[in-house]
Coordinates of C-alpha atoms in Angstrom, one line a residue:
Chain A
M1 CA 37.4 -12.3 51.1
N2 CA 34.2 -11.1 52.8
I3 CA 35.5 -12.1 56.2
L4 CA 38.8 -10.3 55.6
I5 CA 37.0 -7.0 54.6
R6 CA 34.7 -7.4 57.6
E7 CA 37.6 -7.9 60.1
L8 CA 39.6 -4.9 58.7
Q9 CA 36.5 -2.9 59.0
A10 CA 35.8 -4.0 62.5
N11 CA 39.5 -3.1 63.7
L12 CA 39.8 0.2 61.8
K13 CA 38.8 2.3 64.8
S14 CA 41.1 0.7 67.2
L15 CA 44.0 0.7 64.8
T16 CA 43.5 4.4 64.2
I17 CA 43.7 4.8 68.0
W18 CA 46.8 2.8 68.5
S19 CA 48.4 4.4 65.6
T20 CA 47.6 8.0 66.9
G21 CA 49.0 6.8 70.2
M22 CA 52.2 5.7 68.7
I23 CA 52.6 8.9 66.7
F24 CA 52.1 11.0 69.9
L25 CA 54.6 8.9 71.8
I26 CA 57.2 9.3 69.2
Y27 CA 56.6 13.0 68.9
A28 CA 56.6 13.6 72.7
G29 CA 59.8 11.6 73.0
M30 CA 61.6 13.7 70.3
I31 CA 60.5 16.9 72.0
K32 CA 62.1 15.6 75.1
Y33 CA 65.3 14.6 73.2
S34 CA 65.6 18.2 72.0
G35 CA 65.8 19.2 75.6
F36 CA 68.4 16.6 76.4
A37 CA 70.5 17.3 73.2
G38 CA 70.9 20.8 74.4
A39 CA 72.2 19.8 77.8
G40 CA 74.8 17.4 76.4
E41 CA 77.0 15.2 78.6
S42 CA 75.3 16.4 81.7
V43 CA 72.3 14.3 81.0
N44 CA 74.3 11.1 80.8
E45 CA 75.8 12.1 84.2
L46 CA 72.4 12.6 85.7
F47 CA 71.2 9.4 84.5
N48 CA 74.4 7.5 85.6
Q49 CA 73.5 8.6 89.1
F50 CA 70.2 6.7 88.9
P51 CA 70.2 3.2 90.7
S52 CA 70.6 0.5 88.0
A53 CA 67.1 -0.9 88.8
V54 CA 65.6 2.4 87.7
K55 CA 67.6 2.5 84.8
S56 CA 66.7 -0.9 83.8
I57 CA 62.9 -0.3 84.1
L58 CA 63.3 2.9 82.0
G59 CA 65.3 0.8 79.5
L60 CA 68.4 3.1 79.7
G61 CA 71.1 0.4 80.1
N62 CA 74.4 1.5 78.8
L63 CA 73.2 3.7 76.0
D64 CA 74.4 7.2 75.5
I65 CA 71.1 9.0 75.6
S66 CA 72.6 12.3 74.6
S67 CA 73.0 11.0 71.1
I68 CA 70.0 10.5 69.0
A69 CA 70.7 7.0 68.3
G70 CA 71.0 6.2 71.9
F71 CA 67.9 8.1 72.8
Y72 CA 65.8 6.4 70.1
A73 CA 67.0 3.0 71.1
V74 CA 65.8 3.8 74.6
F75 CA 62.4 4.6 73.1
Y76 CA 62.4 1.4 71.3
L77 CA 61.4 -0.4 74.5
Y78 CA 58.3 1.4 74.6
F79 CA 57.4 0.7 71.0
M80 CA 57.9 -3.0 71.8
L81 CA 55.6 -2.7 74.8
L82 CA 53.0 -0.9 72.9
A83 CA 53.1 -2.6 69.6
G84 CA 53.5 -6.1 71.5
L85 CA 50.4 -5.2 73.6
H86 CA 48.5 -4.3 70.4
A87 CA 49.5 -7.5 68.6
V88 CA 48.8 -9.9 71.6
M89 CA 45.4 -8.5 72.2
L90 CA 44.4 -8.3 68.7
G91 CA 45.4 -11.8 68.1
A92 CA 43.6 -13.1 71.0
E93 CA 40.6 -11.0 70.5
I94 CA 40.1 -11.7 66.7
I95 CA 40.0 -15.4 67.4
S96 CA 38.0 -15.4 70.7
K97 CA 35.4 -12.6 69.8
E98 CA 33.0 -14.8 67.9
E99 CA 32.5 -16.9 70.9
H100 CA 32.8 -14.0 73.4
D101 CA 30.2 -11.8 71.5
K102 CA 28.1 -15.0 70.8
T103 CA 28.3 -14.2 67.0
A104 CA 29.8 -17.8 66.6
D105 CA 26.4 -19.2 65.8
F106 CA 26.3 -16.8 62.8
L107 CA 29.8 -17.1 61.4
F108 CA 30.6 -20.8 62.1
V109 CA 27.3 -22.1 60.4
K110 CA 28.2 -20.4 57.2
P111 CA 29.5 -22.8 54.4
V112 CA 33.2 -22.0 55.1
L113 CA 36.0 -24.1 56.5
R114 CA 37.0 -23.0 60.1
S115 CA 40.6 -23.0 58.7
K116 CA 39.6 -20.5 56.1
I117 CA 37.9 -18.3 58.8
V118 CA 41.2 -18.5 60.8
T119 CA 43.3 -17.6 57.7
Y120 CA 41.2 -14.4 57.0
K121 CA 41.3 -13.5 60.5
L122 CA 45.1 -13.9 60.8
T123 CA 45.5 -12.0 57.5
A124 CA 43.6 -9.1 59.1
V125 CA 45.9 -9.3 62.0
L126 CA 49.0 -9.2 59.8
F127 CA 47.6 -6.1 58.0
N128 CA 46.9 -4.3 61.4
I129 CA 50.3 -4.9 62.8
L130 CA 52.0 -4.0 59.6
V131 CA 50.0 -0.7 59.4
L132 CA 51.1 0.1 63.0
N133 CA 54.7 -0.9 62.3
L134 CA 54.6 1.4 59.1
T135 CA 53.2 4.2 61.1
T136 CA 55.9 3.9 63.7
L137 CA 58.5 3.7 60.9
I138 CA 57.2 6.9 59.2
A139 CA 56.7 8.9 62.4
S140 CA 60.2 8.0 63.6
L141 CA 61.7 9.0 60.3
V142 CA 59.9 12.3 60.3
F143 CA 60.2 13.4 64.0
V144 CA 63.8 12.2 64.2
D145 CA 64.7 14.2 61.2
M146 CA 62.8 17.1 62.7
F147 CA 64.9 17.2 65.9
N148 CA 68.2 15.5 64.8
T149 CA 71.1 17.9 64.6
G150 CA 73.8 15.2 64.0
K151 CA 74.1 12.6 61.4
A152 CA 71.0 10.7 60.0
I153 CA 70.0 7.4 61.7
D154 CA 67.6 6.2 59.2
N155 CA 69.4 2.9 58.8
I156 CA 69.1 2.2 62.5
I157 CA 65.5 3.0 62.4
F158 CA 64.9 0.6 59.6
Q159 CA 66.6 -2.2 61.3
L160 CA 64.9 -1.6 64.6
M161 CA 61.4 -1.5 62.8
L162 CA 62.1 -4.8 61.2
A163 CA 62.9 -6.3 64.6
L164 CA 59.8 -4.7 66.0
F165 CA 57.8 -6.3 63.3
I166 CA 59.1 -9.8 64.2
I167 CA 58.2 -9.2 67.8
Q168 CA 54.7 -8.1 66.7
L169 CA 54.4 -11.4 64.8
I170 CA 55.4 -13.4 67.8
F171 CA 53.0 -11.7 70.0
A172 CA 50.0 -11.8 67.5
A173 CA 50.5 -15.5 67.0
M174 CA 50.8 -16.0 70.6
G175 CA 47.6 -14.1 71.3
A176 CA 45.9 -16.2 68.7
G177 CA 47.3 -19.6 69.9
I178 CA 46.2 -18.6 73.6
A179 CA 42.8 -17.8 72.3
A180 CA 42.4 -21.0 70.3
V181 CA 43.4 -23.1 73.2
T182 CA 41.8 -21.4 76.3
K183 CA 38.6 -23.1 77.2
N184 CA 37.4 -20.1 79.0
I185 CA 37.1 -17.7 76.0
K186 CA 36.2 -14.7 78.0
K187 CA 39.8 -14.8 79.7
A188 CA 41.8 -15.1 76.4
T189 CA 42.5 -11.3 75.9
S190 CA 43.5 -10.6 79.5
L191 CA 45.5 -13.8 79.8
S192 CA 47.5 -12.7 76.7
A193 CA 48.0 -9.3 78.0
A194 CA 49.1 -10.8 81.3
I195 CA 51.6 -13.1 79.6
L196 CA 53.1 -10.1 77.7
M197 CA 53.5 -8.1 80.9
T198 CA 55.2 -11.0 82.5
A199 CA 57.6 -11.3 79.6
F200 CA 58.3 -7.5 80.0
I201 CA 59.0 -8.0 83.7
I202 CA 61.3 -10.9 83.0
S203 CA 63.2 -8.8 80.4
V204 CA 63.7 -6.1 83.2
A205 CA 64.6 -8.6 85.8
I206 CA 67.4 -10.0 83.5
D207 CA 68.9 -6.4 83.2
L208 CA 68.9 -6.3 87.1
Y209 CA 70.2 -9.8 88.0
K210 CA 72.7 -11.0 85.4
K211 CA 72.6 -14.4 86.9
I212 CA 69.2 -15.2 85.3
D213 CA 70.2 -14.1 81.8
F214 CA 69.5 -17.7 80.6
L215 CA 65.9 -16.5 80.6
T216 CA 66.6 -14.2 77.6
Y217 CA 65.2 -17.0 75.4
V218 CA 61.9 -16.8 77.3
T219 CA 61.0 -13.3 76.6
P220 CA 60.8 -11.9 73.1
F221 CA 61.7 -8.5 74.5
K222 CA 65.2 -9.6 74.8
Y223 CA 65.6 -11.2 71.4
F224 CA 66.5 -8.0 69.6
P225 CA 68.2 -5.6 72.1
A226 CA 68.2 -2.1 70.7
A227 CA 71.7 -1.5 72.1
D228 CA 73.0 -4.3 70.0
I229 CA 71.4 -3.3 66.9
V230 CA 72.6 0.3 67.3
M231 CA 76.2 -1.0 67.9
T232 CA 76.5 -4.0 65.6
S233 CA 73.9 -3.3 62.9
S234 CA 72.8 -7.0 62.9
Y235 CA 70.4 -9.4 64.5
K236 CA 71.4 -12.5 66.5
T237 CA 71.0 -15.7 64.4
S238 CA 69.6 -17.6 67.4
S239 CA 66.9 -15.1 68.0
L240 CA 66.0 -15.1 64.5
I241 CA 65.5 -18.9 64.6
I242 CA 63.7 -18.8 67.9
S243 CA 61.4 -16.1 66.5
F244 CA 60.7 -18.3 63.5
I245 CA 59.9 -21.3 65.7
L246 CA 57.6 -19.5 67.8
I247 CA 55.7 -17.7 65.2
T248 CA 55.3 -21.1 63.4
F249 CA 54.3 -23.0 66.4
F250 CA 51.6 -20.6 67.6
T251 CA 50.1 -20.3 64.3
F252 CA 49.9 -24.1 63.9
I253 CA 48.3 -24.3 67.4
T254 CA 45.8 -21.7 66.4
Y255 CA 44.8 -23.7 63.3
L256 CA 44.9 -27.2 65.1
F257 CA 42.7 -26.0 68.1
M258 CA 40.3 -23.9 66.2
D259 CA 39.5 -26.9 64.0
K260 CA 38.9 -29.2 66.9
R261 CA 37.1 -26.8 69.2
D262 CA 33.7 -27.2 70.5
I263 CA 32.2 -23.6 69.6
Q264 CA 30.2 -22.7 72.8
I265 CA 28.2 -19.6 73.3
Chain B
M1 CA 14.7 -39.5 51.1
N2 CA 15.9 -38.7 54.4
V3 CA 17.2 -35.1 54.9
I4 CA 18.4 -35.6 58.5
E5 CA 19.5 -39.0 59.8
I6 CA 20.9 -38.9 63.3
D7 CA 22.5 -42.3 64.3
H8 CA 23.3 -43.0 68.0
L9 CA 24.5 -39.5 68.6
S10 CA 26.1 -38.8 72.1
K11 CA 27.8 -35.6 73.4
Y12 CA 29.3 -35.2 76.8
Y13 CA 30.9 -31.9 78.1
G14 CA 33.7 -33.5 80.2
K15 CA 31.6 -35.7 82.3
A16 CA 28.5 -33.6 82.1
R17 CA 25.7 -35.0 80.0
G18 CA 24.8 -33.2 76.6
I19 CA 22.8 -35.8 74.7
I20 CA 22.8 -39.6 75.0
D21 CA 22.2 -42.1 72.2
V22 CA 19.9 -39.7 70.1
S23 CA 18.6 -41.1 66.8
F24 CA 15.9 -39.9 64.5
T25 CA 15.4 -39.2 60.9
V26 CA 13.6 -36.4 59.2
K27 CA 12.2 -36.9 55.8
E28 CA 12.4 -34.5 52.8
G29 CA 9.5 -32.0 52.8
E30 CA 8.6 -32.5 56.4
I31 CA 8.1 -30.2 59.2
Y32 CA 9.6 -32.1 62.0
G33 CA 9.1 -30.9 65.7
F34 CA 11.8 -31.4 68.2
I35 CA 10.3 -30.9 71.8
G36 CA 11.5 -31.0 75.3
P37 CA 11.9 -28.8 78.4
N38 CA 14.9 -26.3 78.6
G39 CA 18.2 -28.1 79.0
A40 CA 17.0 -31.4 77.5
G41 CA 19.6 -31.4 74.8
K42 CA 17.8 -29.8 71.9
S43 CA 20.3 -27.1 71.1
T44 CA 23.2 -29.7 71.7
T45 CA 21.7 -32.0 68.9
I46 CA 21.2 -29.0 66.6
R47 CA 24.6 -27.5 67.2
T48 CA 26.0 -31.0 66.6
L49 CA 24.2 -31.0 63.1
L50 CA 25.9 -27.7 62.3
A51 CA 29.3 -29.0 63.3
L52 CA 29.6 -26.1 65.9
I53 CA 30.4 -28.9 68.4
Y54 CA 31.7 -32.5 67.8
P55 CA 30.0 -35.6 68.9
S56 CA 31.5 -37.8 71.4
S57 CA 30.2 -40.8 69.5
G58 CA 27.6 -41.7 66.8
N59 CA 27.2 -39.7 63.7
A60 CA 24.7 -37.6 61.9
R61 CA 24.0 -37.2 58.2
I62 CA 22.5 -34.4 56.3
F63 CA 21.4 -34.8 52.7
G64 CA 23.2 -38.1 53.1
K65 CA 26.5 -36.5 53.8
D66 CA 28.5 -36.7 57.1
C67 CA 27.7 -33.4 58.9
I68 CA 31.2 -32.9 60.4
K69 CA 33.3 -34.1 57.5
E70 CA 31.3 -32.4 54.8
G71 CA 30.2 -29.6 57.0
P72 CA 30.9 -26.5 54.9
N73 CA 29.6 -28.1 51.8
I74 CA 26.2 -29.0 53.6
R75 CA 25.8 -25.9 55.2
S76 CA 25.4 -23.9 52.0
D77 CA 21.9 -25.5 52.0
I78 CA 21.1 -25.0 55.6
G79 CA 19.3 -22.0 57.2
Y80 CA 19.6 -21.8 60.9
L81 CA 18.0 -19.5 63.4
P82 CA 19.6 -19.8 66.8
S83 CA 17.7 -19.8 70.0
E84 CA 19.5 -16.8 71.0
V85 CA 20.4 -14.3 68.5
F86 CA 23.6 -12.1 68.5
Y87 CA 25.0 -10.1 65.8
Y88 CA 27.8 -7.6 65.2
D89 CA 26.5 -4.8 67.3
N90 CA 28.1 -1.9 65.3
M91 CA 26.7 -3.1 61.9
K92 CA 23.5 -1.9 60.2
V93 CA 20.9 -4.6 59.7
I94 CA 21.3 -4.2 55.8
D95 CA 25.0 -4.7 56.1
L96 CA 24.7 -7.7 58.4
L97 CA 22.3 -9.3 55.9
K98 CA 24.5 -8.6 53.0
Y99 CA 27.4 -9.9 54.8
S100 CA 25.5 -13.1 55.5
A101 CA 24.4 -13.3 51.8
S102 CA 28.0 -12.9 50.6
F103 CA 28.7 -16.5 52.0
Y104 CA 26.3 -18.2 49.5
K105 CA 26.4 -18.4 45.7
N106 CA 23.5 -17.2 43.4
I107 CA 21.9 -15.0 46.0
D108 CA 18.9 -12.9 44.9
Q109 CA 19.4 -9.7 46.7
N110 CA 15.8 -8.7 46.4
R111 CA 15.0 -11.6 48.7
I112 CA 16.5 -9.5 51.7
Y113 CA 14.0 -6.7 51.0
E114 CA 11.2 -9.2 50.5
L115 CA 11.6 -11.0 53.7
A116 CA 12.4 -7.8 55.6
D117 CA 9.2 -6.3 54.4
I118 CA 7.1 -9.4 55.4
M119 CA 8.7 -9.4 58.8
D120 CA 8.4 -5.5 59.2
L121 CA 12.2 -5.1 59.8
D122 CA 13.9 -1.8 59.5
L123 CA 17.1 -2.4 57.5
K124 CA 18.7 1.0 58.3
R125 CA 19.1 0.5 62.0
K126 CA 22.1 -0.5 63.9
I127 CA 22.0 -4.0 65.4
E128 CA 22.9 -2.7 68.9
D129 CA 19.8 -0.4 68.8
L130 CA 17.5 -3.3 68.2
S131 CA 15.1 -4.9 70.6
Y132 CA 15.3 -8.6 71.2
G133 CA 12.3 -9.3 69.1
N134 CA 13.8 -7.3 66.2
K135 CA 17.0 -9.2 66.6
K136 CA 15.1 -12.3 66.3
K137 CA 13.5 -11.0 62.9
V138 CA 17.1 -10.3 61.6
G139 CA 17.8 -13.8 62.5
I140 CA 14.8 -15.2 60.6
V141 CA 15.7 -13.0 57.4
Q142 CA 19.3 -14.3 57.5
G143 CA 18.2 -17.8 58.0
L144 CA 16.0 -17.6 54.9
L145 CA 17.7 -15.4 52.5
H146 CA 19.6 -18.0 50.7
R147 CA 16.5 -20.3 50.0
P148 CA 17.9 -23.2 52.0
R149 CA 16.7 -26.7 51.4
L150 CA 16.9 -27.3 55.3
I151 CA 15.7 -24.9 57.7
I152 CA 16.7 -25.4 61.4
L153 CA 14.8 -23.4 64.0
D154 CA 15.9 -23.3 67.6
E155 CA 13.1 -21.8 69.7
P156 CA 12.1 -19.5 66.9
T157 CA 9.1 -17.7 68.5
S158 CA 10.7 -16.4 71.7
G159 CA 10.7 -12.6 71.7
L160 CA 8.2 -12.4 68.8
D161 CA 4.7 -10.9 69.5
P162 CA 1.8 -13.0 68.4
L163 CA 1.2 -11.1 65.1
M164 CA 4.9 -11.8 64.1
Q165 CA 4.6 -15.4 65.3
Q166 CA 1.7 -15.8 62.8
K167 CA 3.6 -14.1 59.9
F168 CA 6.6 -16.3 60.8
F169 CA 4.5 -19.4 60.7
D170 CA 3.1 -18.4 57.3
L171 CA 6.6 -17.8 55.9
I172 CA 7.8 -21.3 57.2
T173 CA 4.6 -22.9 55.9
A174 CA 5.3 -21.1 52.4
E175 CA 8.9 -22.3 52.4
N176 CA 7.9 -25.8 53.2
E177 CA 5.4 -25.6 50.4
H178 CA 8.3 -24.6 48.1
G179 CA 10.1 -28.0 49.2
A180 CA 12.2 -26.9 52.2
T181 CA 12.5 -29.4 55.1
I182 CA 12.2 -28.0 58.5
L183 CA 13.4 -29.0 61.9
F184 CA 11.5 -27.1 64.6
S185 CA 12.8 -27.1 68.1
S186 CA 10.5 -25.8 71.0
H187 CA 9.4 -26.2 74.3
I188 CA 5.9 -25.2 73.5
L189 CA 3.8 -28.1 72.6
S190 CA 0.9 -26.1 71.0
E191 CA 3.1 -24.3 68.4
V192 CA 4.7 -27.6 67.3
Q193 CA 1.2 -29.3 67.2
K194 CA 0.1 -26.5 64.9
L195 CA 2.8 -26.9 62.3
C196 CA 4.5 -30.3 62.5
S197 CA 3.7 -33.7 61.2
R198 CA 5.9 -35.6 63.4
V199 CA 7.8 -34.9 66.6
A200 CA 10.7 -36.2 68.6
I201 CA 10.4 -35.7 72.2
I202 CA 13.7 -35.2 74.2
K203 CA 14.1 -35.3 77.9
E204 CA 17.3 -35.2 80.0
G205 CA 19.5 -35.9 76.9
R206 CA 17.5 -38.9 75.6
I207 CA 14.7 -39.2 73.0
M208 CA 11.8 -40.4 75.0
S209 CA 9.6 -41.1 72.0
I210 CA 9.0 -40.2 68.4
E211 CA 5.2 -39.6 67.7
D212 CA 2.9 -38.7 65.0
I213 CA 1.4 -35.4 65.8
K214 CA -2.3 -37.0 65.1
T215 CA -1.4 -39.3 68.1
L216 CA -0.3 -36.5 70.2
R217 CA -3.4 -34.5 69.4
S218 CA -5.7 -37.4 70.3
N219 CA -4.0 -37.1 73.8
N220 CA -5.1 -33.6 73.8
Y221 CA -5.1 -32.6 77.5
K222 CA -6.6 -29.4 78.9
K223 CA -5.7 -28.1 82.1
F224 CA -8.4 -27.0 84.5
K225 CA -8.3 -24.8 87.5
I226 CA -11.5 -24.3 89.4
D227 CA -12.3 -22.4 92.6
M228 CA -15.7 -23.8 93.9
D229 CA -18.3 -21.6 95.6
E230 CA -19.6 -24.6 97.5
T231 CA -18.0 -27.5 99.2
V232 CA -17.7 -30.7 97.0
S233 CA -16.0 -34.0 97.8
D234 CA -12.3 -34.2 96.8
D235 CA -13.1 -36.7 93.9
Y236 CA -16.0 -34.8 92.6
F237 CA -14.1 -34.2 89.4
N238 CA -12.5 -37.5 89.2
I239 CA -14.3 -38.9 86.0
D240 CA -12.9 -40.7 83.2
G241 CA -10.2 -38.8 81.4
V242 CA -9.0 -36.8 84.4
A243 CA -5.4 -37.0 85.5
N244 CA -3.1 -35.3 88.0
L245 CA -6.1 -34.3 90.1
Y246 CA -5.1 -32.0 93.1
A247 CA -7.7 -31.0 95.6
D248 CA -7.0 -28.2 98.1
Q249 CA -10.2 -27.3 100.1
N250 CA -12.5 -25.9 97.4
S251 CA -9.7 -25.4 94.9
F252 CA -9.2 -28.1 92.2
S253 CA -6.7 -28.5 89.4
F254 CA -6.4 -31.4 86.9
L255 CA -5.5 -32.4 83.3
F256 CA -8.5 -33.6 81.3
K257 CA -8.8 -35.4 78.1
G258 CA -12.1 -36.4 76.3
D259 CA -15.3 -34.8 75.5
I260 CA -15.1 -31.2 76.9
N261 CA -19.0 -31.2 77.2
K262 CA -19.0 -33.9 79.9
M263 CA -16.7 -31.7 82.1
I264 CA -18.6 -28.6 81.4
D265 CA -21.8 -30.3 82.6
I266 CA -20.1 -31.3 85.8
I267 CA -18.9 -27.7 86.4
H268 CA -22.2 -26.2 85.4
S269 CA -24.1 -28.4 88.0
K270 CA -22.3 -26.6 90.9
K271 CA -21.7 -22.9 91.8
I272 CA -18.2 -21.8 91.1
N273 CA -16.0 -18.8 91.8
N274 CA -13.5 -19.0 89.0
L275 CA -12.6 -21.2 86.1
I276 CA -9.3 -21.3 84.1
V277 CA -8.9 -23.8 81.2
E278 CA -5.5 -23.8 79.6
E279 CA -2.9 -25.7 77.6
P280 CA -1.0 -27.7 80.0
A281 CA 2.8 -27.1 80.2
L282 CA 4.7 -29.6 78.2
E283 CA 6.3 -31.0 81.5
E284 CA 2.8 -31.9 82.8
I285 CA 1.9 -33.7 79.6
F286 CA 5.2 -35.4 79.8
M287 CA 4.6 -36.6 83.5
H288 CA 1.3 -38.0 82.5
Y289 CA 2.5 -39.4 79.3
Y290 CA 5.4 -41.5 80.6
E291 CA 3.5 -42.4 83.7
K292 CA 1.1 -44.1 81.4
E293 CA 3.9 -45.8 79.5
A294 CA 5.7 -47.0 82.5

């Protein structure tokens, strides 16, 4: 329990910063939307003139961004990027920092099983990503409601946030797994962030070249496309299964490698 | 009873040598020295005992239990002071010590204040604002606050000023009198000589010898450096007990073991410019020590 409290305290400042950033992003987005909503159909016409590459990178796709659901779904891409980055870096950092900051000779000589230390750390990660998710949820509900003139989209927001949480879990477990496996612990966090950015770029590339859509399963950014959720109100079963496998696999890897690891400082 | 039993322990980092075939035992209530030059494998041995790293072969037992398999269990009775101390920078000293205490059962919180008082440690400061010596003090307090039965010290005196070193030695001696067993790693022979009953000497990953401290003391070498004011022959100082004699014009350096008065007489009979008598570095002792054995 002491380790959990310690980890929550240690990450409080960073969690506050990430959450504030998220709130600001949503607020700024909704202010933009209020501008779009006034312009109506002409906004869609404007964006339709953009090259498809630009539209893909902006996450526009075929969504009607003059409707609040469409606009919010576009925004969802940035939530994934931000929350994913938070999760992957937190996962990598929390596992690697004892060796990185050379505090390993303090913590790992205490009378505690290594697996227990990992459990407390992962619990702290879970708490952090949950808080960021709930912050995103509440800020979305509040700000969407503030600027929405049509019918409420609370259900869509709830569904997107649940999908976001699954994405966060995948990236957090991935970060932790990478940190547990990497020999050069100093690189764990930057390596994790690099993998996330690669996954993001792949997801954009898939939108550009339909031929490589077999890569959909490689990048978690493609597991729960916002457009699908907005239109069908459901998740793809295959995505849920892959997510479950990835989260389990990376968590298992984290325990396995941390248990066998030579702690170097 | 043996508190530490190390049995043919080897550790390789990939192909790089850590330690090779290290064996020694430390008895209950003993202050055991572990000496060798930097990079000899002292820390590797200690870190294996603490299950921070895993042995490539061989095994080690503490309190009769396997130090890897029963690591967490054993470690509740071990206090460890690492050679380089690093703690969570943004914590206050008192918070770190309380955090450390929270890992052990039946902790007497007053012990923190008692130890901090002895070591003259300010509990209210942040870790990141502490000097290296002060961090070392935090390390000492955190290593001793749970009254461990085994205290493992890896280069404990580096960074401490002489006054603090003395207080620290007093503290360790007191713990030992209360029944704690101590493994004391150092590259400074004189501090090991002061405290320990036996020493294991490690070099390039292998235990070279295990000595009673009395034997080492009888091999008590002094290092002499002399600048002569008048010319003498190169083997002027080559009397019984002199080793590693180097002569460069009128400057001489050598190790001497034996009756110091004999040497003083020889020096006294000539005019000299400068005279330095010091403890030889461990390396120098080693060199002579093993030349003799070979």
